[in-house]
XYZ file of C-alpha atoms in Angstrom:
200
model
C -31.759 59.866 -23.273
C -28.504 60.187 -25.466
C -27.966 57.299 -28.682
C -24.175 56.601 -28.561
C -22.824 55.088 -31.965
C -19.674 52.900 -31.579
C -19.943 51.897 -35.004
C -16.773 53.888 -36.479
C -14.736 52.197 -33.217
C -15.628 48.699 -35.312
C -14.579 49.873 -37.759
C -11.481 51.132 -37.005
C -9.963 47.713 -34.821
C -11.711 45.523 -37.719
C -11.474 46.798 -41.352
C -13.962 45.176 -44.032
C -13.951 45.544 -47.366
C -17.115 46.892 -49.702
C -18.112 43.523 -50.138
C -19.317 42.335 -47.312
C -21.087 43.450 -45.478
C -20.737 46.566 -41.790
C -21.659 44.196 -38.622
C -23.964 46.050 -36.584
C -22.975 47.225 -33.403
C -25.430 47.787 -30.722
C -25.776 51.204 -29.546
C -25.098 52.208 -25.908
C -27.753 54.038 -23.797
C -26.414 56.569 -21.694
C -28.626 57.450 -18.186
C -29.679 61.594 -17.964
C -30.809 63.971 -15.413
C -33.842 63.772 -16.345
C -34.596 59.738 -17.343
C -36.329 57.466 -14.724
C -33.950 55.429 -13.406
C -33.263 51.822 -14.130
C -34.513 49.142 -11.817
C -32.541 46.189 -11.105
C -34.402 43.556 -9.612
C -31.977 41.531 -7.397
C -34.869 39.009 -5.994
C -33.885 35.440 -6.472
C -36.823 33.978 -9.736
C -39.415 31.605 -8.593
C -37.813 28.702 -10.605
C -35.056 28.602 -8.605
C -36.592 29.024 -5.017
C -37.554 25.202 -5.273
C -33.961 24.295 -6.029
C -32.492 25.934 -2.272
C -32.034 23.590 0.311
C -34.423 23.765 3.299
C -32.417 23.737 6.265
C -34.795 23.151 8.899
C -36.232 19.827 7.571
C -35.818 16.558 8.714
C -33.983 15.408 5.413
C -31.249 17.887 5.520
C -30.409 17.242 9.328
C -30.172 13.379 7.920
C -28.234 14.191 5.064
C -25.633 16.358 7.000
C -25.548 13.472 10.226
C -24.844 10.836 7.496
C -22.175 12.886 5.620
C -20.765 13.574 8.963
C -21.085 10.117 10.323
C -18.822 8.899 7.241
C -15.892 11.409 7.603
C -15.587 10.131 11.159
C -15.783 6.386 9.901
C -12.904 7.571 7.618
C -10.712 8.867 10.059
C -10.859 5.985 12.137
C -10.187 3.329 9.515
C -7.184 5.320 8.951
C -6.169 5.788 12.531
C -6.908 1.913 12.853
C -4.494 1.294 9.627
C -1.733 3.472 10.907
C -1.980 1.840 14.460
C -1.743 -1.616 11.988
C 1.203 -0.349 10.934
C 2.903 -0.026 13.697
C 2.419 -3.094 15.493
C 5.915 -4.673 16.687
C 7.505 -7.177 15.221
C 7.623 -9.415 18.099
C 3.267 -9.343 18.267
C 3.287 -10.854 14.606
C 5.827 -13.300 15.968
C 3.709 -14.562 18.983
C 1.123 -14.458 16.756
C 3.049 -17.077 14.312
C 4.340 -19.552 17.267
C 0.312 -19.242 18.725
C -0.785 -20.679 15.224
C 0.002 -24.366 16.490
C -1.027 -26.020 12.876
C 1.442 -23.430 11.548
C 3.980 -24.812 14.220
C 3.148 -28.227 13.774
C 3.814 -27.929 9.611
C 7.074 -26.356 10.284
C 7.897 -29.275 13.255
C 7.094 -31.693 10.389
C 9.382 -30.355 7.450
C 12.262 -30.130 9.709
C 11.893 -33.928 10.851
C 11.152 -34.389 6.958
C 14.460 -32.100 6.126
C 16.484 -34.137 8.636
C 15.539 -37.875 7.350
C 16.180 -36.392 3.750
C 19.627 -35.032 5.239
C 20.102 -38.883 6.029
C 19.205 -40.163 2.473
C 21.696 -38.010 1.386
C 24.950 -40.379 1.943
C 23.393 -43.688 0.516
C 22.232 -41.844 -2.731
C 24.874 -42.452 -5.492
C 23.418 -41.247 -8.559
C 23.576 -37.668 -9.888
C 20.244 -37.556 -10.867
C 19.049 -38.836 -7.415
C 21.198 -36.603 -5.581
C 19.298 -33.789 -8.488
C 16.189 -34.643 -7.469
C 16.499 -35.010 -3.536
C 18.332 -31.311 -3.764
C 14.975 -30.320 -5.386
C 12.777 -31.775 -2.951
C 15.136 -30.234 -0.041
C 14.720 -26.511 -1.099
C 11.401 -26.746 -2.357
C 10.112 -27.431 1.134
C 12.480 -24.939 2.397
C 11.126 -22.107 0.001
C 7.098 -23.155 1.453
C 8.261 -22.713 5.379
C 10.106 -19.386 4.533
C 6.810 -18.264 2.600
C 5.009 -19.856 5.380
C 6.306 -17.489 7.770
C 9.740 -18.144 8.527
C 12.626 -16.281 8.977
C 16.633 -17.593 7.560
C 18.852 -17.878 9.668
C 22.371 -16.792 7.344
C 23.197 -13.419 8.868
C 25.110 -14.647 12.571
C 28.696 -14.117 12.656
C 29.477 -16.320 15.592
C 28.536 -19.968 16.177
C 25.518 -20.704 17.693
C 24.702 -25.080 18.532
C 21.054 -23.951 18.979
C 21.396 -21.803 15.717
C 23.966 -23.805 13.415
C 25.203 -26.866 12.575
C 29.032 -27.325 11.608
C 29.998 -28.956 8.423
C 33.799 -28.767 8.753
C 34.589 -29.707 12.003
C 33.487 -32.609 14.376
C 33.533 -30.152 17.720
C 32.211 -26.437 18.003
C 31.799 -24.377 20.360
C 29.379 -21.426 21.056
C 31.080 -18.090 20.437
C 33.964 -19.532 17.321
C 33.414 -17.310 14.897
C 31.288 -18.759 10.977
C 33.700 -18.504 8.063
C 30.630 -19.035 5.845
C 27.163 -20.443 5.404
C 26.791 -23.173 3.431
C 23.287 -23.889 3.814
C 20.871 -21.191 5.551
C 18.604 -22.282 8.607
C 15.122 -21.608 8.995
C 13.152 -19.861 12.335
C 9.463 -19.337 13.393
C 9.209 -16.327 15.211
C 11.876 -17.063 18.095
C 12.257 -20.699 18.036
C 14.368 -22.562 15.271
C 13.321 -25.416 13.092
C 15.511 -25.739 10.983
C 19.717 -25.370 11.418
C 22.233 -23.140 9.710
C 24.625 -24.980 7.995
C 28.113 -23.479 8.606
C 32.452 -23.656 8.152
C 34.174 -22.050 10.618
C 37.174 -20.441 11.102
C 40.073 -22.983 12.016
């Protein structure tokens, strides 16, 4: 067998000085005719044998059922969520007016709304007028985050829908000028009246 030195290769790429010292490069062993030749042994060590998975036993069928079982668990939750997602508005509605505490809350803030509507003329104070303002939208702001829907959006005049402030007579169809106080819906039935000017 023929001893190949790559030392003077080394040396060549990476100079060193007479101080320190040559590294040692291993020497390469090149196969001939007449050598036995080398035996690579590509069996898998005893150590490791232990390690492979058994296929054919109970606890791998388990394993692979369960890992299986909660892929298809995941794909249905998210089937169910995007099915969630597209529920129409008009089920979450029916849902709202079938909720008849929910619907008996909002009955009782409008009556509450109305009387407070009717406190509003004998009040002469600012500060009583202040405070009855306050009380006003704070139980507005709890129905609409109850739930509800304003009403400020409709271009024509609606008695069901809106109350007018400027005029004495109005009917259905005149067209709103502006809304001077918004009203307040649950789901398809109103609670609560738009306050509205409209067009002379």
């Amino acid at each position: 067998m023929k001893i190949h030195d790559f030392s003077w290769l080394w040396r060549w790429l990476l100079p060193t000085s007479s101080k320190h010292e040559e590294p040692q490069i291993p020497a390469v062993m090149e196969q001939e005719p007449g050598d036995n030749p080398l035996h690579i042994d590509n069996e898998m060590p005893e150590f490791l044998k232990c390690t492979q998975a058994d296929t054919s036993s109970k606890e791998w069928h388990y394993a692979t059922e369960t890992v299986t079982q909660e892929k298809e668990e995941c794909q249905d939750l998210s089937a169910a969520t995007m099915e969630s997602e597209d529920v129409p508005s008009e089920v979450v509605e029916s849902s709202l007016l079938d909720n008849k505490p929910l619907v008996k809350v909002f009955a009782e803030c409008a009556d509450l709304l109305n009387e407070l509507d009717g406190l509003t003329k004998n009040l002469k104070s600012e500060r009583e007028q202040f405070l009855l303002q306050m009380v006003r939208e704070k139980i507005r702001t709890a129905l609409i985050l109850s739930g509800g829907t304003p009403i400020d959006n409709d271009e024509v005049f609606d008695i069901i829908r809106h109350f007018c402030v400027n005029c004495n007579h109005a009917n259905n169809g005149m067209p709103i000028q502006e809304f001077v106080e918004s009203g307040i819906m649950l789901g398809e039935r109103v609670f609560v009246r738009a306050k509205v000017n409209l067009k002379m």
